[in-house]
Amino acid sequence: MKTICFSSSLVLSLLFFLSTSVTSAQNFESPAALREFKEPASSEEVLEFTKKVANYYDFLSYQIIGNSVEGKDIIAVKASKPGAENNKLRILLFGQQHGNEQSSKESLLLIIRDINKYQEWLDVADIWIVPQVNPDGADINQRRNAMDLDLNRDHVVLDAPESLAIQRLFQNTLPHVTVDIHEYFPYRESWEEFGGFKNFDVQVGVPTNINVEEQIRSFALNNVLPEIENHLAAKGFSFHNYLVGPVPTEGRTRYSTVDINDGRQSFAIRNTMSFIYEGINGKDGFVEGLERRTIGQYEAIVALLNFLTQNHYDVVELVNESREKLINSQKGNKVTIRMDHFKNSSPLKLPLTSSRTGEDTTVVVKNFHPLVKPIAEVKMPKAYLVPANDSLLLKILQKHNVFYEEAFDLSKNDAYKYFINSIEETEIENFDNIYPQVEKRKVKVQSEDYIIVPIAQLHANFLVLIFEPQSMLGLAQREGFEYLLEEGKAYPVLRLE
Ligand SMILES: [Zn+2]
């Protein structure tokens, strides 16, 4: 057995070194599939398998995009055929930010296994695949990383090396489309007591923050989701637009969050057509039903890539034009800094599996809030002035590749400072949220005390959302940044108008 393994890998490396055009199919199989999905791939196996396939095909390459807290490599495969057209669609797929959501990684390993079969995708698209963002958590089937951080709540502050790695890859490649792959766990006690569990094989969410270009949100919702649903139905899998909320008797049901600190909305706010996939987890939160879970997610990815590559001109144009708007942002453009979920006229008919009989059933959810509407807006400044000695704020700008300058002329524009009159505690999406009452005053400042962050860049909406003191998604709402908002004091970040 050992000899066979040795000689086949020798042949592979010879082929690699000869580097002739290798396109003939090879029967790769993912580590979990070889074990009939009784055990998911370990982080070591993810690297080994990914490198093996990437080394075999000349249209694949790989790079290590970062290291986990425990020092494990985070690998990205790039699929790109040379000689294809210039204006290619760029797609980033990434999985297992949450280590206990095994099918997110397994489905991407099957995409890597099969990508040779989908040459038509690569005629028009470059695809990056990161099968495992959180190897430390994954190896012990734990949601969080080894710093006990939830990576999918870390995309603003970027404390974890893993979330920073995926944001860096995004900045370096600027994909038009991103897909963040997860699993949801429907079998909580509260649902058992309620009488039924959600049973969708795959839920897919689209951007819901209303600052994301409207056409991107509607294209994803109205053009893409039905395609995924139809493809999954034909393959025998069920689907729903991603729903979040407690049992219907205990609170609101809505379409996920508007916060920009996750792997979907953080990219969407840069006008990316971003998706979140939520496959069903096993009852054991680990491997139960892993084969079906993996294939469900895999088929949902195939459906998405089929449709987007068939419509690549439209998607590239839509995203490029939407990003141009951000890059040309001007003083006075409106940004919604507070928003909430509202009811529409029709209740939700929610299919469930009865927790008593195991049969299909439907409940009518009256407390359904599918619409997101603005509550408060501000106008964009020309730039923000950030205290040059606030290393925490500067570090965030650097991590997000935000453009700023240290030397600038303050004579042509007026600087305004917010004063915090009072602070009100509110609640948004079931989390505490601060709503300060502020007063804006024109001030004279010394340019050497500040750095200047022009609004006219891809991050325009992101900057307004993190810097405005009344923003429900502001930095001041986040752990470690409470110092920004203190009653009776001035807010440290200024507006240049
Ligand atoms: Zn997750």
CSV table of C-alpha atoms and ligand atoms in Angstrom, one decimal:
chain,number,residue,atom,x,y,z
A,1,MET,CA,0.0,0.0,0.0
A,2,LYS,CA,2.8,2.4,1.0
A,3,THR,CA,4.7,1.8,-2.2
A,4,ILE,CA,1.6,2.4,-4.4
A,5,CYS,CA,1.0,5.7,-2.6
A,6,PHE,CA,4.6,6.7,-3.0
A,7,SER,CA,4.8,5.9,-6.7
A,8,SER,CA,1.5,7.6,-7.6
A,9,SER,CA,2.6,10.8,-5.8
A,10,LEU,CA,5.9,10.5,-7.6
A,11,VAL,CA,4.1,10.4,-11.0
A,12,LEU,CA,2.1,13.4,-9.9
A,13,SER,CA,5.1,15.5,-9.1
A,14,LEU,CA,6.8,14.4,-12.4
A,15,LEU,CA,3.7,15.6,-14.2
A,16,PHE,CA,3.9,18.8,-12.3
A,17,PHE,CA,7.5,19.4,-13.1
A,18,LEU,CA,7.1,18.6,-16.8
A,19,SER,CA,4.2,21.1,-16.6
A,20,THR,CA,2.8,20.2,-20.0
A,21,SER,CA,-0.9,21.0,-20.4
A,22,VAL,CA,-2.6,18.6,-18.0
A,23,THR,CA,-6.3,18.6,-18.6
A,24,SER,CA,-7.1,14.9,-18.6
A,25,ALA,CA,-9.5,14.0,-15.8
A,26,GLN,CA,-8.1,12.3,-12.7
A,27,ASN,CA,-10.3,10.6,-10.2
A,28,PHE,CA,-9.7,12.5,-7.1
A,29,GLU,CA,-11.8,11.8,-4.1
A,30,SER,CA,-12.2,14.0,-1.0
A,31,PRO,CA,-10.9,12.5,2.3
A,32,ALA,CA,-14.4,12.4,3.9
A,33,ALA,CA,-15.9,10.8,0.8
A,34,LEU,CA,-13.3,8.0,1.0
A,35,ARG,CA,-14.6,7.3,4.5
A,36,GLU,CA,-18.3,7.4,3.3
A,37,PHE,CA,-18.6,10.7,5.2
A,38,LYS,CA,-18.3,9.0,8.6
A,39,GLU,CA,-15.6,11.6,9.6
A,40,PRO,CA,-14.9,15.0,8.1
A,41,ALA,CA,-11.5,16.0,6.7
A,42,SER,CA,-9.0,17.2,9.2
A,43,SER,CA,-7.3,20.5,8.6
A,44,GLU,CA,-4.2,18.6,7.6
A,45,GLU,CA,-6.2,16.6,5.1
A,46,VAL,CA,-7.8,19.8,3.7
A,47,LEU,CA,-4.3,21.1,2.9
A,48,GLU,CA,-3.0,17.8,1.5
A,49,PHE,CA,-6.1,17.2,-0.7
A,50,THR,CA,-6.3,20.8,-2.0
A,51,LYS,CA,-2.6,20.9,-2.9
A,52,LYS,CA,-2.8,17.5,-4.6
A,53,VAL,CA,-5.6,18.6,-6.9
A,54,ALA,CA,-4.2,22.1,-7.4
A,55,ASN,CA,-0.8,20.7,-8.4
A,56,TYR,CA,-2.4,18.3,-10.9
A,57,TYR,CA,-4.4,20.8,-13.1
A,58,ASP,CA,-2.6,23.6,-14.8
A,59,PHE,CA,-5.6,26.0,-14.4
A,60,LEU,CA,-5.4,25.6,-10.6
A,61,SER,CA,-2.9,27.2,-8.3
A,62,TYR,CA,-2.9,27.7,-4.5
A,63,GLN,CA,-1.6,30.1,-2.0
A,64,ILE,CA,-1.5,30.3,1.8
A,65,ILE,CA,-3.5,33.4,2.7
A,66,GLY,CA,-2.8,33.4,6.4
A,67,ASN,CA,-2.4,31.3,9.5
A,68,SER,CA,-4.8,30.4,12.3
A,69,VAL,CA,-4.2,31.3,15.9
A,70,GLU,CA,-2.5,27.9,16.4
A,71,GLY,CA,-0.4,28.5,13.3
A,72,LYS,CA,-2.2,26.3,10.8
A,73,ASP,CA,-2.2,27.3,7.1
A,74,ILE,CA,-5.3,28.7,5.6
A,75,ILE,CA,-5.3,27.7,1.9
A,76,ALA,CA,-7.0,29.3,-1.1
A,77,VAL,CA,-7.2,27.6,-4.5
A,78,LYS,CA,-7.5,29.8,-7.6
A,79,ALA,CA,-9.1,28.4,-10.7
A,80,SER,CA,-8.3,30.5,-13.7
A,81,LYS,CA,-7.8,29.5,-17.4
A,82,PRO,CA,-5.3,31.7,-19.2
A,83,GLY,CA,-6.3,33.2,-22.5
A,84,ALA,CA,-9.9,33.7,-21.4
A,85,GLU,CA,-11.4,37.1,-21.8
A,86,ASN,CA,-10.2,40.1,-19.9
A,87,ASN,CA,-13.3,41.2,-18.2
A,88,LYS,CA,-13.9,38.0,-16.3
A,89,LEU,CA,-16.3,37.5,-13.4
A,90,ARG,CA,-14.5,37.0,-10.1
A,91,ILE,CA,-16.0,34.7,-7.5
A,92,LEU,CA,-14.8,34.0,-4.0
A,93,LEU,CA,-16.2,30.9,-2.2
A,94,PHE,CA,-15.3,30.3,1.5
A,95,GLY,CA,-16.3,27.9,4.1
A,96,GLN,CA,-16.1,26.9,7.7
A,97,GLN,CA,-15.6,30.2,9.5
A,98,HIS,CA,-17.6,28.3,12.1
A,99,GLY,CA,-15.6,25.1,12.9
A,100,ASN,CA,-18.7,23.0,13.8
A,101,GLU,CA,-20.3,23.5,10.4
A,102,GLN,CA,-18.6,20.6,8.6
A,103,SER,CA,-20.5,20.5,5.3
A,104,SER,CA,-19.4,24.0,4.4
A,105,LYS,CA,-15.9,22.7,4.0
A,106,GLU,CA,-16.8,19.3,2.6
A,107,SER,CA,-18.9,20.8,-0.2
A,108,LEU,CA,-16.1,23.1,-1.2
A,109,LEU,CA,-13.7,20.1,-1.3
A,110,LEU,CA,-16.1,18.5,-3.7
A,111,ILE,CA,-16.1,21.6,-5.8
A,112,ILE,CA,-12.3,21.5,-5.9
A,113,ARG,CA,-12.5,17.8,-6.8
A,114,ASP,CA,-14.9,18.4,-9.7
A,115,ILE,CA,-13.9,21.8,-11.0
A,116,ASN,CA,-12.2,20.2,-14.0
A,117,LYS,CA,-15.7,19.2,-15.1
A,118,TYR,CA,-17.0,22.8,-15.2
A,119,GLN,CA,-14.7,24.2,-17.9
A,120,GLU,CA,-17.5,26.5,-19.0
A,121,TRP,CA,-17.3,28.4,-15.7
A,122,LEU,CA,-13.6,29.0,-16.2
A,123,ASP,CA,-14.1,30.4,-19.7
A,124,VAL,CA,-15.7,33.4,-18.2
A,125,ALA,CA,-14.8,33.4,-14.5
A,126,ASP,CA,-11.9,33.3,-12.1
A,127,ILE,CA,-12.8,31.4,-8.9
A,128,TRP,CA,-11.1,31.5,-5.5
A,129,ILE,CA,-12.0,28.7,-3.1
A,130,VAL,CA,-11.1,28.8,0.6
A,131,PRO,CA,-12.5,25.5,2.0
A,132,GLN,CA,-11.6,26.2,5.6
A,133,VAL,CA,-11.2,29.6,7.2
A,134,ASN,CA,-11.1,28.3,10.8
A,135,PRO,CA,-8.9,25.1,11.0
A,136,ASP,CA,-8.4,25.3,14.7
A,137,GLY,CA,-12.1,25.3,15.5
A,138,ALA,CA,-12.8,22.7,12.8
A,139,ASP,CA,-10.4,20.1,14.2
A,140,ILE,CA,-12.4,20.1,17.4
A,141,ASN,CA,-15.8,20.7,15.9
A,142,GLN,CA,-16.0,24.1,17.7
A,143,ARG,CA,-17.8,27.2,16.4
A,144,ARG,CA,-15.3,29.7,17.5
A,145,ASN,CA,-11.6,30.0,16.7
A,146,ALA,CA,-8.7,29.3,19.2
A,147,MET,CA,-9.0,32.9,20.6
A,148,ASP,CA,-12.7,32.1,21.4
A,149,LEU,CA,-13.8,34.6,18.8
A,150,ASP,CA,-16.8,34.2,16.5
A,151,LEU,CA,-15.1,34.9,13.2
A,152,ASN,CA,-18.4,35.8,11.6
A,153,ARG,CA,-18.8,38.7,14.0
A,154,ASP,CA,-15.3,40.0,13.5
A,155,HIS,CA,-15.3,41.5,10.0
A,156,VAL,CA,-15.3,45.1,11.2
A,157,VAL,CA,-12.7,45.0,13.9
A,158,LEU,CA,-10.7,42.1,12.4
A,159,ASP,CA,-9.1,40.9,15.7
A,160,ALA,CA,-8.7,37.3,14.5
A,161,PRO,CA,-6.0,36.4,11.9
A,162,GLU,CA,-8.5,34.1,10.2
A,163,SER,CA,-11.0,36.9,9.4
A,164,LEU,CA,-8.2,39.2,8.5
A,165,ALA,CA,-6.9,36.6,6.0
A,166,ILE,CA,-10.3,36.4,4.2
A,167,GLN,CA,-10.7,40.2,4.1
A,168,ARG,CA,-7.2,40.5,2.7
A,169,LEU,CA,-8.0,38.0,0.0
A,170,PHE,CA,-11.1,40.0,-0.8
A,171,GLN,CA,-9.2,43.3,-1.0
A,172,ASN,CA,-6.5,41.8,-3.2
A,173,THR,CA,-8.9,40.2,-5.7
A,174,LEU,CA,-12.1,42.3,-5.4
A,175,PRO,CA,-14.5,39.5,-6.4
A,176,HIS,CA,-17.8,40.6,-7.9
A,177,VAL,CA,-19.5,37.7,-6.1
A,178,THR,CA,-18.8,36.1,-2.7
A,179,VAL,CA,-20.3,33.1,-1.0
A,180,ASP,CA,-19.9,32.5,2.7
A,181,ILE,CA,-20.9,28.9,3.5
A,182,HIS,CA,-22.3,27.9,6.9
A,183,GLU,CA,-24.7,25.5,8.5
A,184,TYR,CA,-27.7,26.2,10.8
A,185,PHE,CA,-28.7,24.0,13.7
A,186,PRO,CA,-32.5,23.6,13.8
A,187,TYR,CA,-32.8,21.2,16.7
A,188,ARG,CA,-32.8,23.5,19.7
A,189,GLU,CA,-34.9,22.7,22.7
A,190,SER,CA,-37.1,25.7,22.2
A,191,TRP,CA,-38.1,24.5,18.8
A,192,GLU,CA,-38.7,21.0,20.1
A,193,GLU,CA,-41.1,22.4,22.7
A,194,PHE,CA,-42.7,24.6,20.0
A,195,GLY,CA,-43.5,21.4,18.1
A,196,GLY,CA,-41.4,21.5,15.0
A,197,PHE,CA,-38.0,22.0,13.4
A,198,LYS,CA,-37.0,23.9,10.3
A,199,ASN,CA,-36.0,21.3,7.7
A,200,PHE,CA,-34.7,23.2,4.7
A,201,ASP,CA,-31.6,21.4,3.2
A,202,VAL,CA,-30.2,24.7,2.3
A,203,GLN,CA,-31.1,28.3,3.1
A,204,VAL,CA,-29.5,31.1,1.2
A,205,GLY,CA,-29.4,34.8,2.2
A,206,VAL,CA,-28.7,37.9,0.1
A,207,PRO,CA,-27.5,41.3,1.2
A,208,THR,CA,-30.2,43.1,3.3
A,209,ASN,CA,-28.4,46.2,4.5
A,210,ILE,CA,-30.2,48.9,2.6
A,211,ASN,CA,-27.1,50.8,1.8
A,212,VAL,CA,-26.0,48.0,-0.6
A,213,GLU,CA,-26.9,49.0,-4.1
A,214,GLU,CA,-30.6,48.2,-4.6
A,215,GLN,CA,-30.0,46.5,-8.0
A,216,ILE,CA,-27.5,44.1,-6.5
A,217,ARG,CA,-29.9,43.2,-3.7
A,218,SER,CA,-32.8,42.7,-6.1
A,219,PHE,CA,-30.8,40.7,-8.7
A,220,ALA,CA,-29.6,38.4,-6.0
A,221,LEU,CA,-33.1,38.0,-4.5
A,222,ASN,CA,-35.2,37.9,-7.6
A,223,ASN,CA,-32.9,36.4,-10.3
A,224,VAL,CA,-30.4,34.2,-8.4
A,225,LEU,CA,-32.4,32.6,-5.5
A,226,PRO,CA,-35.2,31.1,-7.7
A,227,GLU,CA,-32.5,29.5,-9.8
A,228,ILE,CA,-30.9,27.9,-6.8
A,229,GLU,CA,-34.3,26.8,-5.5
A,230,ASN,CA,-35.3,25.2,-8.9
A,231,HIS,CA,-31.9,23.4,-9.2
A,232,LEU,CA,-32.1,22.0,-5.7
A,233,ALA,CA,-35.7,20.9,-6.2
A,234,ALA,CA,-34.7,18.9,-9.3
A,235,LYS,CA,-32.0,17.2,-7.3
A,236,GLY,CA,-34.3,16.4,-4.4
A,237,PHE,CA,-33.3,19.2,-1.9
A,238,SER,CA,-35.4,21.8,-0.2
A,239,PHE,CA,-34.6,25.5,0.0
A,240,HIS,CA,-35.6,28.8,1.6
A,241,ASN,CA,-34.5,32.4,1.7
A,242,TYR,CA,-32.4,32.4,5.0
A,243,LEU,CA,-34.7,33.0,8.0
A,244,VAL,CA,-33.5,34.1,11.4
A,245,GLY,CA,-35.4,34.4,14.6
A,246,PRO,CA,-36.6,32.5,17.7
A,247,VAL,CA,-39.6,30.3,17.7
A,248,PRO,CA,-42.5,32.2,16.2
A,249,THR,CA,-44.3,32.7,19.6
A,250,GLU,CA,-41.3,34.3,21.1
A,251,GLY,CA,-40.2,37.0,18.7
A,252,ARG,CA,-39.7,38.3,15.2
A,253,THR,CA,-38.8,36.2,12.2
A,254,ARG,CA,-36.7,38.1,9.7
A,255,TYR,CA,-34.2,37.7,6.9
A,256,SER,CA,-30.9,37.6,8.8
A,257,THR,CA,-29.0,40.6,10.0
A,258,VAL,CA,-28.1,44.0,8.5
A,259,ASP,CA,-24.9,44.2,10.5
A,260,ILE,CA,-21.7,44.6,8.5
A,261,ASN,CA,-19.5,42.5,10.7
A,262,ASP,CA,-20.1,39.2,9.0
A,263,GLY,CA,-18.8,37.5,5.9
A,264,ARG,CA,-21.8,38.4,3.8
A,265,GLN,CA,-22.6,42.0,4.6
A,266,SER,CA,-19.0,43.2,5.1
A,267,PHE,CA,-18.4,42.4,1.4
A,268,ALA,CA,-21.9,43.5,0.4
A,269,ILE,CA,-21.3,47.0,1.8
A,270,ARG,CA,-18.5,47.4,-0.8
A,271,ASN,CA,-21.2,46.6,-3.4
A,272,THR,CA,-20.4,43.0,-3.8
A,273,MET,CA,-23.1,40.5,-4.8
A,274,SER,CA,-22.6,38.4,-1.7
A,275,PHE,CA,-24.5,35.4,-0.4
A,276,ILE,CA,-24.6,33.4,2.8
A,277,TYR,CA,-25.3,29.7,2.6
A,278,GLU,CA,-26.8,27.9,5.5
A,279,GLY,CA,-27.0,24.1,5.1
A,280,ILE,CA,-28.8,22.0,7.7
A,281,ASN,CA,-26.5,20.6,10.4
A,282,GLY,CA,-26.8,17.1,11.8
A,283,LYS,CA,-28.8,16.3,15.0
A,284,ASP,CA,-25.4,15.5,16.6
A,285,GLY,CA,-24.0,18.9,15.5
A,286,PHE,CA,-21.3,16.9,13.7
A,287,VAL,CA,-21.5,14.1,11.2
A,288,GLU,CA,-25.0,12.8,11.2
A,289,GLY,CA,-26.2,12.9,7.6
A,290,LEU,CA,-23.0,14.5,6.5
A,291,GLU,CA,-23.1,13.1,2.9
A,292,ARG,CA,-26.5,14.5,2.1
A,293,ARG,CA,-25.7,17.8,3.8
A,294,THR,CA,-22.5,18.1,1.8
A,295,ILE,CA,-24.2,17.2,-1.5
A,296,GLY,CA,-27.0,19.7,-0.8
A,297,GLN,CA,-24.6,22.5,-0.3
A,298,TYR,CA,-22.5,21.4,-3.3
A,299,GLU,CA,-25.6,21.4,-5.6
A,300,ALA,CA,-26.6,24.9,-4.3
A,301,ILE,CA,-23.1,26.1,-5.2
A,302,VAL,CA,-23.2,24.5,-8.6
A,303,ALA,CA,-26.6,26.1,-9.3
A,304,LEU,CA,-25.2,29.5,-8.4
A,305,LEU,CA,-22.0,29.2,-10.5
A,306,ASN,CA,-24.0,27.9,-13.5
A,307,PHE,CA,-26.4,30.8,-13.4
A,308,LEU,CA,-23.8,33.5,-12.6
A,309,THR,CA,-21.4,32.4,-15.3
A,310,GLN,CA,-24.2,32.2,-17.8
A,311,ASN,CA,-25.1,35.8,-16.9
A,312,HIS,CA,-21.5,37.0,-16.3
A,313,TYR,CA,-21.8,40.2,-18.5
A,314,ASP,CA,-24.8,41.4,-16.4
A,315,VAL,CA,-23.2,40.6,-13.1
A,316,VAL,CA,-19.8,42.1,-13.9
A,317,GLU,CA,-21.4,45.3,-15.3
A,318,LEU,CA,-23.8,45.6,-12.3
A,319,VAL,CA,-21.1,45.3,-9.7
A,320,ASN,CA,-18.5,47.4,-11.5
A,321,GLU,CA,-21.0,50.2,-12.0
A,322,SER,CA,-22.2,50.0,-8.4
A,323,ARG,CA,-18.6,50.2,-7.2
A,324,GLU,CA,-17.9,53.2,-9.5
A,325,LYS,CA,-20.6,55.0,-7.6
A,326,LEU,CA,-18.9,54.3,-4.3
A,327,ILE,CA,-15.5,55.4,-5.6
A,328,ASN,CA,-17.1,58.6,-6.9
A,329,SER,CA,-19.0,59.2,-3.6
A,330,GLN,CA,-19.6,62.9,-3.0
A,331,LYS,CA,-20.3,65.1,0.0
A,332,GLY,CA,-24.1,65.1,0.6
A,333,ASN,CA,-24.9,61.5,-0.6
A,334,LYS,CA,-27.3,59.9,1.9
A,335,VAL,CA,-26.4,56.8,4.0
A,336,THR,CA,-28.8,55.0,6.2
A,337,ILE,CA,-27.2,54.7,9.7
A,338,ARG,CA,-30.2,53.2,11.5
A,339,MET,CA,-32.7,50.7,10.0
A,340,ASP,CA,-35.0,48.0,11.2
A,341,HIS,CA,-37.1,45.0,10.1
A,342,PHE,CA,-40.8,45.5,9.4
A,343,LYS,CA,-43.8,43.4,8.5
A,344,ASN,CA,-45.4,43.3,5.1
A,345,SER,CA,-49.0,42.4,4.4
A,346,SER,CA,-48.7,38.7,4.3
A,347,PRO,CA,-47.7,36.3,7.1
A,348,LEU,CA,-45.1,33.6,6.5
A,349,LYS,CA,-46.1,30.0,5.8
A,350,LEU,CA,-43.3,28.2,7.4
A,351,PRO,CA,-42.8,24.5,6.6
A,352,LEU,CA,-41.5,22.5,9.6
A,353,THR,CA,-40.9,18.9,10.6
A,354,SER,CA,-43.1,18.0,13.6
A,355,SER,CA,-40.9,17.3,16.6
A,356,ARG,CA,-43.6,14.8,17.8
A,357,THR,CA,-44.5,12.8,14.7
A,358,GLY,CA,-41.6,13.6,12.4
A,359,GLU,CA,-44.1,14.5,9.7
A,360,ASP,CA,-44.2,17.7,7.5
A,361,THR,CA,-46.3,20.5,8.8
A,362,THR,CA,-46.8,24.2,8.2
A,363,VAL,CA,-47.2,27.0,10.7
A,364,VAL,CA,-48.3,30.5,9.9
A,365,VAL,CA,-45.9,33.1,11.3
A,366,LYS,CA,-47.7,36.3,11.9
A,367,ASN,CA,-44.7,38.0,13.5
A,368,PHE,CA,-42.8,38.0,10.2
A,369,HIS,CA,-40.7,41.1,9.4
A,370,PRO,CA,-39.3,40.6,5.9
A,371,LEU,CA,-38.8,44.3,5.0
A,372,VAL,CA,-35.8,46.5,6.0
A,373,LYS,CA,-36.6,50.2,6.2
A,374,PRO,CA,-34.5,53.2,7.1
A,375,ILE,CA,-35.0,55.0,10.5
A,376,ALA,CA,-32.2,57.5,10.4
A,377,GLU,CA,-29.9,58.9,7.6
A,378,VAL,CA,-26.9,61.2,7.4
A,379,LYS,CA,-25.2,62.9,4.5
A,380,MET,CA,-21.7,61.9,3.6
A,381,PRO,CA,-18.9,64.3,4.5
A,382,LYS,CA,-16.1,65.1,2.1
A,383,ALA,CA,-13.8,63.2,4.5
A,384,TYR,CA,-13.4,62.1,8.1
A,385,LEU,CA,-10.7,63.4,10.3
A,386,VAL,CA,-9.4,60.7,12.6
A,387,PRO,CA,-7.1,61.5,15.5
A,388,ALA,CA,-3.5,60.7,14.4
A,389,ASN,CA,-2.7,59.3,17.9
A,390,ASP,CA,-5.7,56.8,18.0
A,391,SER,CA,-3.8,53.7,17.1
A,392,LEU,CA,-6.9,51.5,17.4
A,393,LEU,CA,-8.8,53.4,14.7
A,394,LEU,CA,-5.7,53.6,12.4
A,395,LYS,CA,-5.2,49.9,12.7
A,396,ILE,CA,-8.8,49.2,11.6
A,397,LEU,CA,-8.3,51.5,8.6
A,398,GLN,CA,-5.1,49.7,7.7
A,399,LYS,CA,-6.6,46.2,8.0
A,400,HIS,CA,-9.4,47.2,5.7
A,401,ASN,CA,-7.0,48.7,3.1
A,402,VAL,CA,-8.8,52.1,3.5
A,403,PHE,CA,-7.0,55.0,1.8
A,404,TYR,CA,-6.0,57.9,4.0
A,405,GLU,CA,-3.4,60.7,4.0
A,406,GLU,CA,-1.3,62.2,6.7
A,407,ALA,CA,-0.5,65.6,5.2
A,408,PHE,CA,-3.4,67.7,4.0
A,409,ASP,CA,-4.7,71.2,3.6
A,410,LEU,CA,-7.6,72.2,5.9
A,411,SER,CA,-8.1,75.7,4.6
A,412,LYS,CA,-10.7,75.0,1.9
A,413,ASN,CA,-13.2,73.0,4.0
A,414,ASP,CA,-14.9,73.3,7.3
A,415,ALA,CA,-14.4,70.8,10.1
A,416,TYR,CA,-17.3,69.7,12.3
A,417,LYS,CA,-17.2,68.0,15.7
A,418,TYR,CA,-20.1,66.1,17.3
A,419,PHE,CA,-20.8,66.7,21.0
A,420,ILE,CA,-22.6,64.0,22.9
A,421,ASN,CA,-25.5,65.5,24.8
A,422,SER,CA,-27.0,62.3,26.1
A,423,ILE,CA,-26.9,58.6,25.6
A,424,GLU,CA,-30.0,56.4,25.2
A,425,GLU,CA,-29.9,52.6,25.4
A,426,THR,CA,-32.0,50.8,22.7
A,427,GLU,CA,-32.2,47.4,21.3
A,428,ILE,CA,-31.6,46.3,17.7
A,429,GLU,CA,-31.9,42.8,16.4
A,430,ASN,CA,-32.1,41.6,20.0
A,431,PHE,CA,-28.7,43.3,20.9
A,432,ASP,CA,-28.1,46.4,23.1
A,433,ASN,CA,-27.5,49.4,21.0
A,434,ILE,CA,-26.6,53.0,22.0
A,435,TYR,CA,-28.4,55.9,20.5
A,436,PRO,CA,-26.6,59.2,21.4
A,437,GLN,CA,-28.2,62.6,21.0
A,438,VAL,CA,-25.5,64.7,19.3
A,439,GLU,CA,-24.9,68.3,18.3
A,440,LYS,CA,-22.6,69.3,15.4
A,441,ARG,CA,-20.4,72.3,15.8
A,442,LYS,CA,-17.9,73.9,13.4
A,443,VAL,CA,-14.5,73.8,14.9
A,444,LYS,CA,-10.9,75.0,14.2
A,445,VAL,CA,-8.4,72.1,14.2
A,446,GLN,CA,-4.7,71.6,13.5
A,447,SER,CA,-4.1,69.3,10.5
A,448,GLU,CA,-1.1,67.7,12.2
A,449,ASP,CA,-3.4,66.2,14.9
A,450,TYR,CA,-5.4,64.2,12.3
A,451,ILE,CA,-5.2,61.9,9.4
A,452,ILE,CA,-7.7,62.5,6.6
A,453,VAL,CA,-9.9,59.7,5.2
A,454,PRO,CA,-11.5,60.8,1.9
A,455,ILE,CA,-15.1,59.5,1.4
A,456,ALA,CA,-14.6,58.9,-2.4
A,457,GLN,CA,-13.4,55.3,-2.2
A,458,LEU,CA,-14.9,51.8,-2.3
A,459,HIS,CA,-15.3,51.9,1.5
A,460,ALA,CA,-17.5,55.0,1.4
A,461,ASN,CA,-20.6,53.4,3.0
A,462,PHE,CA,-18.5,51.4,5.4
A,463,LEU,CA,-16.7,54.5,6.6
A,464,VAL,CA,-20.0,56.3,7.3
A,465,LEU,CA,-21.4,53.3,9.1
A,466,ILE,CA,-18.4,52.8,11.3
A,467,PHE,CA,-17.6,56.5,12.0
A,468,GLU,CA,-21.0,58.2,12.5
A,469,PRO,CA,-21.7,58.4,16.3
A,470,GLN,CA,-25.4,57.6,15.8
A,471,SER,CA,-24.8,54.7,13.5
A,472,MET,CA,-26.3,51.5,14.9
A,473,LEU,CA,-23.4,49.6,13.3
A,474,GLY,CA,-20.7,52.1,14.4
A,475,LEU,CA,-17.4,51.2,15.9
A,476,ALA,CA,-18.7,52.8,19.1
A,477,GLN,CA,-21.2,50.0,19.5
A,478,ARG,CA,-18.4,47.4,19.4
A,479,GLU,CA,-16.3,45.9,22.2
A,480,GLY,CA,-13.2,47.9,22.9
A,481,PHE,CA,-14.5,51.1,21.3
A,482,GLU,CA,-16.8,52.3,24.1
A,483,TYR,CA,-14.5,55.2,24.7
A,484,LEU,CA,-15.7,56.9,21.5
A,485,LEU,CA,-19.1,57.7,23.0
A,486,GLU,CA,-19.1,59.4,26.4
A,487,GLU,CA,-21.9,61.6,27.6
A,488,GLY,CA,-20.9,65.3,27.8
A,489,LYS,CA,-17.8,64.8,25.7
A,490,ALA,CA,-16.8,65.4,22.1
A,491,TYR,CA,-16.8,62.5,19.6
A,492,PRO,CA,-13.1,62.1,18.5
A,493,VAL,CA,-13.7,61.6,14.8
A,494,LEU,CA,-14.5,64.8,12.8
A,495,ARG,CA,-16.4,65.5,9.6
A,496,LEU,CA,-14.8,67.6,6.9
A,497,GLU,CA,-17.6,69.2,4.8
B,1,ZN,ZN,-22.1,29.6,10.8
